[in-house]
Short mmCIF file of C-alpha atoms and ligand atoms in Angstrom, two decimals:
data_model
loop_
_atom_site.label_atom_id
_atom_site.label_comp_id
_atom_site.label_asym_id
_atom_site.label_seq_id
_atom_site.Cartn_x
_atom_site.Cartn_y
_atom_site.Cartn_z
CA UNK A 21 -26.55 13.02 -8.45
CA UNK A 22 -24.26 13.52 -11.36
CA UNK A 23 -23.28 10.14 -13.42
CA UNK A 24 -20.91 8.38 -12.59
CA UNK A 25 -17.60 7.55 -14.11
CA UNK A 26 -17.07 4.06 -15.56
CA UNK A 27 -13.80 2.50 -14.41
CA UNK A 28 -12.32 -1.33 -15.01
CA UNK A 29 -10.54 -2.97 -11.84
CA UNK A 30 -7.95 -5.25 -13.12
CA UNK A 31 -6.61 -8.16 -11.05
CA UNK A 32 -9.14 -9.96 -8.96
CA UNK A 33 -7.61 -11.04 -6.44
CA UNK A 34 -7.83 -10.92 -2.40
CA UNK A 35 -7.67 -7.14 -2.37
CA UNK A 36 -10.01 -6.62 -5.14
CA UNK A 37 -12.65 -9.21 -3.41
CA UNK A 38 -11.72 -8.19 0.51
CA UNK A 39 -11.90 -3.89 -0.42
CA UNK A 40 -11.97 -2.52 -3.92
CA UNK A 41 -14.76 -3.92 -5.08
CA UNK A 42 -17.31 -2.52 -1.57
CA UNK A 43 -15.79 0.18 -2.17
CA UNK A 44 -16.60 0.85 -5.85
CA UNK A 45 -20.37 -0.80 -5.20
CA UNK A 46 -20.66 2.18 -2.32
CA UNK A 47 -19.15 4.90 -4.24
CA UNK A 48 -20.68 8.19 -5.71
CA UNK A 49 -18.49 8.54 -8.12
CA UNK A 50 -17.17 5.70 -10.04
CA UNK A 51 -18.73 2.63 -11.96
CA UNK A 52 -17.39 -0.63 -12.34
CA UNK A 53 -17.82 -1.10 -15.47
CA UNK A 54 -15.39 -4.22 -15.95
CA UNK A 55 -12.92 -6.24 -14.91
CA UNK A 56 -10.08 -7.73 -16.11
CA UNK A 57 -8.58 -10.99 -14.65
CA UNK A 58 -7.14 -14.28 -16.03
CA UNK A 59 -9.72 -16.07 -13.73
CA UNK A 60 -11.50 -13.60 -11.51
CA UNK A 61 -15.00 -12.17 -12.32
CA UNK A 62 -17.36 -9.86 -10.14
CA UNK A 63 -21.22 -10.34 -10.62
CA UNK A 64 -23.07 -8.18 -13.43
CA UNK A 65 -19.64 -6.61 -14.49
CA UNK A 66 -18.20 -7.53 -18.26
CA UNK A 67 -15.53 -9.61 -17.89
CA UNK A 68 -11.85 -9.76 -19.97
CA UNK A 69 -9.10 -11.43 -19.74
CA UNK A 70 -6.73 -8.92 -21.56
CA UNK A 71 -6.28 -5.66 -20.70
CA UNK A 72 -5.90 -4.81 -24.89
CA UNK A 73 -9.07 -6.06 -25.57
CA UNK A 74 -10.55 -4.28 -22.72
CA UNK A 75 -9.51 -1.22 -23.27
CA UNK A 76 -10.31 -1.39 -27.41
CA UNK A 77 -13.46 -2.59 -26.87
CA UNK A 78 -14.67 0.01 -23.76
CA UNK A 79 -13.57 3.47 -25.19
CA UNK A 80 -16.40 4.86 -22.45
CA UNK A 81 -14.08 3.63 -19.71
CA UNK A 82 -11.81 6.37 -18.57
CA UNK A 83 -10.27 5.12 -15.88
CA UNK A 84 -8.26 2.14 -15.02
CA UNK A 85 -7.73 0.43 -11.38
CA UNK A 86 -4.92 -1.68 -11.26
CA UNK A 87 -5.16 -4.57 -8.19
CA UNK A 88 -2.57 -6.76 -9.29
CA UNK A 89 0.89 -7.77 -7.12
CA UNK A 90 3.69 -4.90 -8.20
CA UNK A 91 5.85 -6.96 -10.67
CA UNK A 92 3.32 -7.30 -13.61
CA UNK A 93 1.35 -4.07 -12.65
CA UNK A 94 3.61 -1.92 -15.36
CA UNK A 95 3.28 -3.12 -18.46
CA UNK A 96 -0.73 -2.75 -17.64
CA UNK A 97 0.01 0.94 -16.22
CA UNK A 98 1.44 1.51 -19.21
CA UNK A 99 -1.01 0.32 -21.62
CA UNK A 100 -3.80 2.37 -20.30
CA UNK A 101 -2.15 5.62 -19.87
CA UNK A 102 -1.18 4.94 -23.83
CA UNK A 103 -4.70 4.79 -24.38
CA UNK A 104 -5.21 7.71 -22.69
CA UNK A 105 -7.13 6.53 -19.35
CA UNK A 106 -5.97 7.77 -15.50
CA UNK A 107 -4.57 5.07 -13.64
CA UNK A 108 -4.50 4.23 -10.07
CA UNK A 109 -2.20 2.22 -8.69
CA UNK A 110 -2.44 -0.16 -5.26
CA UNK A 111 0.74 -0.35 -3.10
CA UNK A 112 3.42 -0.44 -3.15
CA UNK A 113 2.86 1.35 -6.64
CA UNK A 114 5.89 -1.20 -8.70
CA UNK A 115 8.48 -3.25 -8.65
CA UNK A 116 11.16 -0.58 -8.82
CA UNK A 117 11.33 3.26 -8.54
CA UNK A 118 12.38 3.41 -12.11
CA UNK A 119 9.35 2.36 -13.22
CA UNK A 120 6.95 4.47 -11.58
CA UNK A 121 9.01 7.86 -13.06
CA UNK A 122 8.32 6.43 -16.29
CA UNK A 123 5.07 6.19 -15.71
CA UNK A 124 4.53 9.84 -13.93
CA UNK A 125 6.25 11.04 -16.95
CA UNK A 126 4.06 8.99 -18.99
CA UNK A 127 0.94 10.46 -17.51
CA UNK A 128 1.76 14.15 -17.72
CA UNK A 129 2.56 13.44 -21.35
CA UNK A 130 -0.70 11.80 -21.88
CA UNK A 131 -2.24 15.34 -19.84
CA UNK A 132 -4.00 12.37 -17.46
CA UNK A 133 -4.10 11.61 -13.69
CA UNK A 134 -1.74 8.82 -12.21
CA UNK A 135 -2.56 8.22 -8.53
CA UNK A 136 -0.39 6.35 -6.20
CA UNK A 137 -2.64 4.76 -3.64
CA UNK A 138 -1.06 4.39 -0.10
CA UNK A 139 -4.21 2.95 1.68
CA UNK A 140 -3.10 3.24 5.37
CA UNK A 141 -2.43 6.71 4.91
CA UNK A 142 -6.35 6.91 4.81
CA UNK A 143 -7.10 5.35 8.02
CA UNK A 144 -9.28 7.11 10.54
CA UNK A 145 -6.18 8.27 13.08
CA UNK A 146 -3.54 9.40 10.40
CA UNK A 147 -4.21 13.43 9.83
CA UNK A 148 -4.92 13.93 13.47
CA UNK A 149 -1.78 12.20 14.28
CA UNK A 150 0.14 14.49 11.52
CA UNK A 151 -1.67 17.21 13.05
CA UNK A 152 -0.76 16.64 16.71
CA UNK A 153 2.63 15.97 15.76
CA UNK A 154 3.43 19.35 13.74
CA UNK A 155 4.43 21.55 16.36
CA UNK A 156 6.16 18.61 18.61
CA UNK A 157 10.45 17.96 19.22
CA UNK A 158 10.32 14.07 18.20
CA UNK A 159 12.85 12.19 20.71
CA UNK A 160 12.07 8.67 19.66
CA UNK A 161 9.87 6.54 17.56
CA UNK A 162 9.13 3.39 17.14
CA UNK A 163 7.10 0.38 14.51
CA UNK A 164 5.78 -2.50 15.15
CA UNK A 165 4.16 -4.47 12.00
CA UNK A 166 3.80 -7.92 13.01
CA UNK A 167 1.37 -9.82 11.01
CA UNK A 168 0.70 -13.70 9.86
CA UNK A 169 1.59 -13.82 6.53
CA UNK A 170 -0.74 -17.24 5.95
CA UNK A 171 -3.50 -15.23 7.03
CA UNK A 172 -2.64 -12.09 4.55
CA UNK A 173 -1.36 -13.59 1.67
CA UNK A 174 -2.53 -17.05 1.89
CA UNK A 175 -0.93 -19.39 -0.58
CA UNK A 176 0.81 -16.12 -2.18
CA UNK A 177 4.06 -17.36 -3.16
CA UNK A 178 4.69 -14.13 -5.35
CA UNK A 179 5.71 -11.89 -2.49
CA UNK A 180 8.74 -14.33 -1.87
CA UNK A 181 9.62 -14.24 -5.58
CA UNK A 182 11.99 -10.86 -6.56
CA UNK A 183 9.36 -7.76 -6.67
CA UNK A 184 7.40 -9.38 -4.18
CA UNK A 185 9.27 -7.05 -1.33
CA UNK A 186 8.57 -10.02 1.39
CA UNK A 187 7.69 -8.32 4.19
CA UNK A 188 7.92 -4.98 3.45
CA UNK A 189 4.44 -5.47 1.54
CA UNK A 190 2.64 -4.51 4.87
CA UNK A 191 6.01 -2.76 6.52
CA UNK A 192 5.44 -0.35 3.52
CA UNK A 193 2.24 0.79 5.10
CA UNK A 194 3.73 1.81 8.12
CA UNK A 195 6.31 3.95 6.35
CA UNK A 196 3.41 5.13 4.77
CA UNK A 197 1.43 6.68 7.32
CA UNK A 198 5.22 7.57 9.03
CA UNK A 199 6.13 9.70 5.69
CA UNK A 200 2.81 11.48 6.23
CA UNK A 201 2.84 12.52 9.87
CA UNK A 202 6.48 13.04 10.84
CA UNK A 203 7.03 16.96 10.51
CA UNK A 204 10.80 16.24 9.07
CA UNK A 205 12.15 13.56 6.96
CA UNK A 206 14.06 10.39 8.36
CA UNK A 207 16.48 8.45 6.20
CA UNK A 208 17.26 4.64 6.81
CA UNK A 209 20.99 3.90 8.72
CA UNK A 210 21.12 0.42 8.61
CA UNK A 211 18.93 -2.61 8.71
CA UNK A 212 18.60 -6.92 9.37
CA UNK A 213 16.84 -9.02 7.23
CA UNK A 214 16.14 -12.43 7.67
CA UNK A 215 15.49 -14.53 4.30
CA UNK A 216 14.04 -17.84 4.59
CA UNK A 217 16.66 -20.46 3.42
CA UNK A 218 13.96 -21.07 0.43
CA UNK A 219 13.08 -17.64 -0.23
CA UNK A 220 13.84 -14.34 -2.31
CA UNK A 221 12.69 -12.02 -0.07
CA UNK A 222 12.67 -10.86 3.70
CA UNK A 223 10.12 -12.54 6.46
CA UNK A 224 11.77 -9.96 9.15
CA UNK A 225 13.24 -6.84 8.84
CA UNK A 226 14.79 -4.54 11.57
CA UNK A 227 15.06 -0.79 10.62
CA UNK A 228 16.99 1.96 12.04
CA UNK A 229 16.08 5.33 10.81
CA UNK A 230 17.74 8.77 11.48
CA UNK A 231 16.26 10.91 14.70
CA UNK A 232 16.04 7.92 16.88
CA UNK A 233 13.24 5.89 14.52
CA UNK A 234 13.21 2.25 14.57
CA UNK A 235 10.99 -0.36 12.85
CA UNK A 236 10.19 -4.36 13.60
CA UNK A 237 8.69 -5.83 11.04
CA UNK A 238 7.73 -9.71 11.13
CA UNK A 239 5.67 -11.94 9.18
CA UNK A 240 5.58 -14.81 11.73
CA UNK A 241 3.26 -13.47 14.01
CA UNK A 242 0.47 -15.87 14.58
CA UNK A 243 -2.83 -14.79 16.86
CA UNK A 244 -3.31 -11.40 17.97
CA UNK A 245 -1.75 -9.00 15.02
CA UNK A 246 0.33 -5.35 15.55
CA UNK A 247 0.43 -2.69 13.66
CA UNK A 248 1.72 0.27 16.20
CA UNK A 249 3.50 3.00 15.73
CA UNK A 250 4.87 4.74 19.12
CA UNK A 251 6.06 7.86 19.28
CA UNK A 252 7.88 9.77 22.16
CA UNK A 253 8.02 13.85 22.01
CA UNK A 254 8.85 16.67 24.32
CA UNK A 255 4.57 16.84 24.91
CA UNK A 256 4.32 13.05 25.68
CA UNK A 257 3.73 10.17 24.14
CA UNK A 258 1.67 9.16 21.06
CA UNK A 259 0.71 6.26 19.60
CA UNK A 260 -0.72 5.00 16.79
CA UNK A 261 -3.01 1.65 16.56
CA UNK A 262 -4.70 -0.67 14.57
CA UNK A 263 -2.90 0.33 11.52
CA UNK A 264 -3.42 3.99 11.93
CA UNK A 265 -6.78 3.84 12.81
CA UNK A 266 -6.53 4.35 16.65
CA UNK A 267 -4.57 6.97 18.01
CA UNK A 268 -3.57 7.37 21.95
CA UNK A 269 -2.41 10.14 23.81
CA UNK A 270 -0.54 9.57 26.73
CA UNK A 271 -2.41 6.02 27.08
CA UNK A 272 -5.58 7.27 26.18
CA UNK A 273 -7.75 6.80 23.06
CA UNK A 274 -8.26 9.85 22.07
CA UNK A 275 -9.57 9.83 18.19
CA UNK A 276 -10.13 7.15 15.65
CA UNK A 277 -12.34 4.54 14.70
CA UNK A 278 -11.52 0.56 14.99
CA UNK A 279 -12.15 -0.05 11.21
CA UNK A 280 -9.66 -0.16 7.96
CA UNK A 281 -13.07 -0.05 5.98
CA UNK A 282 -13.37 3.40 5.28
CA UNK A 283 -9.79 3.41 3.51
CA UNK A 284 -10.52 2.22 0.28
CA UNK A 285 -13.43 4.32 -0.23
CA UNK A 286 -10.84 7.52 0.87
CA UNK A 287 -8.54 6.61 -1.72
CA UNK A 288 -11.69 6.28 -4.66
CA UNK A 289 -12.92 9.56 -3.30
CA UNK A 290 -9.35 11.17 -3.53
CA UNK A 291 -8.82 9.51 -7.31
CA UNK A 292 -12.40 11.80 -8.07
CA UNK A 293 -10.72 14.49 -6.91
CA UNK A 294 -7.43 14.42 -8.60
CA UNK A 295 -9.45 13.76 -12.02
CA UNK A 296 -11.10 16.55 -11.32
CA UNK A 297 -8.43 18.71 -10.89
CA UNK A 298 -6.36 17.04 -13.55
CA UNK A 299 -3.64 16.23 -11.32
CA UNK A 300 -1.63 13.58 -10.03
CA UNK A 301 -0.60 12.35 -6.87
CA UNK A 302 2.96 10.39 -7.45
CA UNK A 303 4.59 10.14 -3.66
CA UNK A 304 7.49 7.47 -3.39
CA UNK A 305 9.01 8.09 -0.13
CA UNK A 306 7.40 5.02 1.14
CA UNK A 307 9.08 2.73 -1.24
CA UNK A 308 12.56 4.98 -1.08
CA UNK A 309 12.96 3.25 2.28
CA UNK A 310 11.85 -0.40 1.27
CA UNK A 311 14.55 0.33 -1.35
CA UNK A 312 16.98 1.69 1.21
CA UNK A 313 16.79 -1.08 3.15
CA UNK A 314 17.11 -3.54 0.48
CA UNK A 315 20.66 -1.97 -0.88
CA UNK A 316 22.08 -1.44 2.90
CA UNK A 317 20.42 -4.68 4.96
CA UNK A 318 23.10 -7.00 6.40
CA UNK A 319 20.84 -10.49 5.46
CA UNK A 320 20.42 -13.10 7.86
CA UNK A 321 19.42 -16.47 6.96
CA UNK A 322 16.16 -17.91 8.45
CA UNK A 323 14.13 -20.91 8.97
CA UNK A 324 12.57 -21.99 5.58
CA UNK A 325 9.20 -20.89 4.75
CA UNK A 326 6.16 -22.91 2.95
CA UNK A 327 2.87 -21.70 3.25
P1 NAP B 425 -3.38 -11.67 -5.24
O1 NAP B 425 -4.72 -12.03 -4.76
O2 NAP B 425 -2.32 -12.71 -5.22
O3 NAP B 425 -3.38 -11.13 -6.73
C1 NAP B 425 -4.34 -10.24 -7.28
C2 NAP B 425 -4.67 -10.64 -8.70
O4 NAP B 425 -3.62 -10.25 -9.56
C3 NAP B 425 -4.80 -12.14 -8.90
O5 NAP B 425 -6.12 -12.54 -8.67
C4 NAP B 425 -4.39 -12.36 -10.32
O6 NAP B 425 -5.55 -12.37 -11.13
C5 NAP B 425 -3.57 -11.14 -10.68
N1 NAP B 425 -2.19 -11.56 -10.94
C6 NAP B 425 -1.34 -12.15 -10.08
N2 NAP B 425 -0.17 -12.38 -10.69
C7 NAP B 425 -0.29 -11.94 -11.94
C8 NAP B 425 0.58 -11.92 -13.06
N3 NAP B 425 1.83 -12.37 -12.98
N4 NAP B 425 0.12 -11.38 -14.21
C9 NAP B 425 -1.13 -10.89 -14.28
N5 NAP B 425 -2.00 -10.92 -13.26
C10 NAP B 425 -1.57 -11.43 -12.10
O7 NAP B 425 -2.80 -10.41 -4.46
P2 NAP B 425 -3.50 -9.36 -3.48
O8 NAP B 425 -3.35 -9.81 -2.08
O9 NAP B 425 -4.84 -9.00 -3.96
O10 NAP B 425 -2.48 -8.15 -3.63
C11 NAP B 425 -2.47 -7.34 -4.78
C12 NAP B 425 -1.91 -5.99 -4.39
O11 NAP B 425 -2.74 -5.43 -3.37
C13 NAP B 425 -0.48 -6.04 -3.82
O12 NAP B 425 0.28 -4.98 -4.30
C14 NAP B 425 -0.71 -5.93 -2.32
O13 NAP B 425 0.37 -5.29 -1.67
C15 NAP B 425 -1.94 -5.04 -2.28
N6 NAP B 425 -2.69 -5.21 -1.03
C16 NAP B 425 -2.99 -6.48 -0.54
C17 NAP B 425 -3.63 -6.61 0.67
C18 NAP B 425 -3.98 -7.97 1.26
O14 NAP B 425 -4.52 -8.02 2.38
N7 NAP B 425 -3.72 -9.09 0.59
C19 NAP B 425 -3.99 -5.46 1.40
C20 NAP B 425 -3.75 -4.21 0.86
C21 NAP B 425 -3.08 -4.10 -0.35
P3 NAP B 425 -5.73 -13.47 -12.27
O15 NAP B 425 -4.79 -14.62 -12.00
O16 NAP B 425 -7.15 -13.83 -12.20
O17 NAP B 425 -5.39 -12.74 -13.54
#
């Protein structure tokens, strides 16, 4: 087997613990080598606290994985394409669209690869979906992303705070996988958000796309959690489950596996590749239509929120 590269995973946090780091343990081709976190640590890996002193004091470590929340993710994007490392970047990949463009351009002048990630595009039923989908007339289409924010983000208060796109953190995944499979671009019409009184950011939102596409997204949901995305075409009906992972034809299950496991180790295997090639893989359109929605949503006021 050929060596592996060394990477650092900065930000240990839930998605760090819950994916990246099972992910990196299982993987051919990257080593975590260390991490850097103000209070996290994994077991057996060097630890930092800076991302500076990191990244002066492991030259060997070409690649950087960057699991914080999206507001203070650019300034350490930035820092280790500077010192010449790729970068991978979880969703949504920053605070604004700005940012990322200066950091694609930053990348290409640096000649490395910035990647970024869009996990639920990696889940099992996605490219058969896109696949059944290509030569279809789309009449109608519809999301449902309703999810318990306590469970998800327990005790996160950043993704009420500005940058912390409320809701849209998980609605973003759905326009994630529906950027990839739809054989012709949408564009967002109008929208409703509800803020809570106390909040900076959406706990609902209620999309209305172009071609008949509609979205419900809600963070109240409390037992039994949705992620669906149905979609009505001159063939029939599909529909996607479980995040993506699922799809049904008609009713029927047809392909897919009941597991969001294997995503994470997709998106390490697909960062491999990209070094490989010396490319990058920069795709906003997800984030175009959290933006979208932000600039054109009529805001309603809600109940306040405390976790
Ligand atoms: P989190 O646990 O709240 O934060 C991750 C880590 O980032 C924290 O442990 C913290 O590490 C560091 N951090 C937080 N604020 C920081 C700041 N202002 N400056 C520097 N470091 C800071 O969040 P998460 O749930 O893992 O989410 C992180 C990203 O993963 C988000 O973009 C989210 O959308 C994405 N994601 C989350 C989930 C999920 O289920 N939660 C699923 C998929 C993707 P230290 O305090 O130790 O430095």
């Amino acid at each position: 087997m050929p060596e592996r590269q060394k990477i650092a995973l900065v930000g240990i946090g839930k998605i760090a613990v819950d994916q990246h780091v099972p992910a990196l343990a299982a993987s051919p081709e990257w080593e975590l080598a260390a991490t850097v976190s103000r209070a996290g640590t994994v077991d057996g890996v060097e630890a930092f606290t800076d991302i500076d002193t990191m990244l002066a004091a492991r030259p060997d470590i070409g690649m950087v994985s960057l699991a914080l929340p999206p507001v203070p993710r650019f300034a350490y994007a930035q820092a280790a394409l500077r010192a010449g490392c790729h970068v991978m970047l979880e969703k949504p990949p920053g605070a604004t669209l700005a940012e990322i463009h200066a950091l694609e351009a930053l990348a290409d002048a640096q000649g490395v690869t910035l990647y970024t990630t869009w996990h639920s595009r990696m889940a099992h039923a996605v490219a058969p979906a896109k696949a059944w989908l290509a030569d279809k007339a789309i009449t109608r289409a519809h999301i449902t992303w309703r999810e318990d924010v306590r469970k998800w983000h327990p005790g996160q208060d950043w993704v009420f705070e500005p940058g912390g796109m409320g809701v849209f953190d998980p609605g973003i995944n759905a326009l994630s996988i529906l950027t990839e499979i739809l054989p012709a671009p949408v564009h967002l019409q109008s929208a409703e958000l509800e803020f809570p009184a106390n909040r900076q950011t959406p706990i609902a939102a209620r999309l209305q796309f172009t071609g008949h596409v509609t979205a419900d997204f809600d963070w109240r949901q409390t037992g039994p959690q949705t992620w669906d995305i149905e979609i009505d075409t001159s063939a029939g009906r599909m529909a996607l489950r479980m995040g993506g992972n699922v799809l049904e034809l008609d009713g029927q299950s047809a392909q897919g596996e009941n597991t969001i496991m294997d995503e994470y180790p997709a998106l390490y295997a697909r960062m491999a590749e990209l070094v490989a090639k010396g490319q990058s893989e920069v795709d906003l359109a997800p984030m175009v239509h959290v933006a979208d929605a932000m600039t054109l949503g009529r805001r309603i006021e809600a109940g306040a929120f405390n976790f």
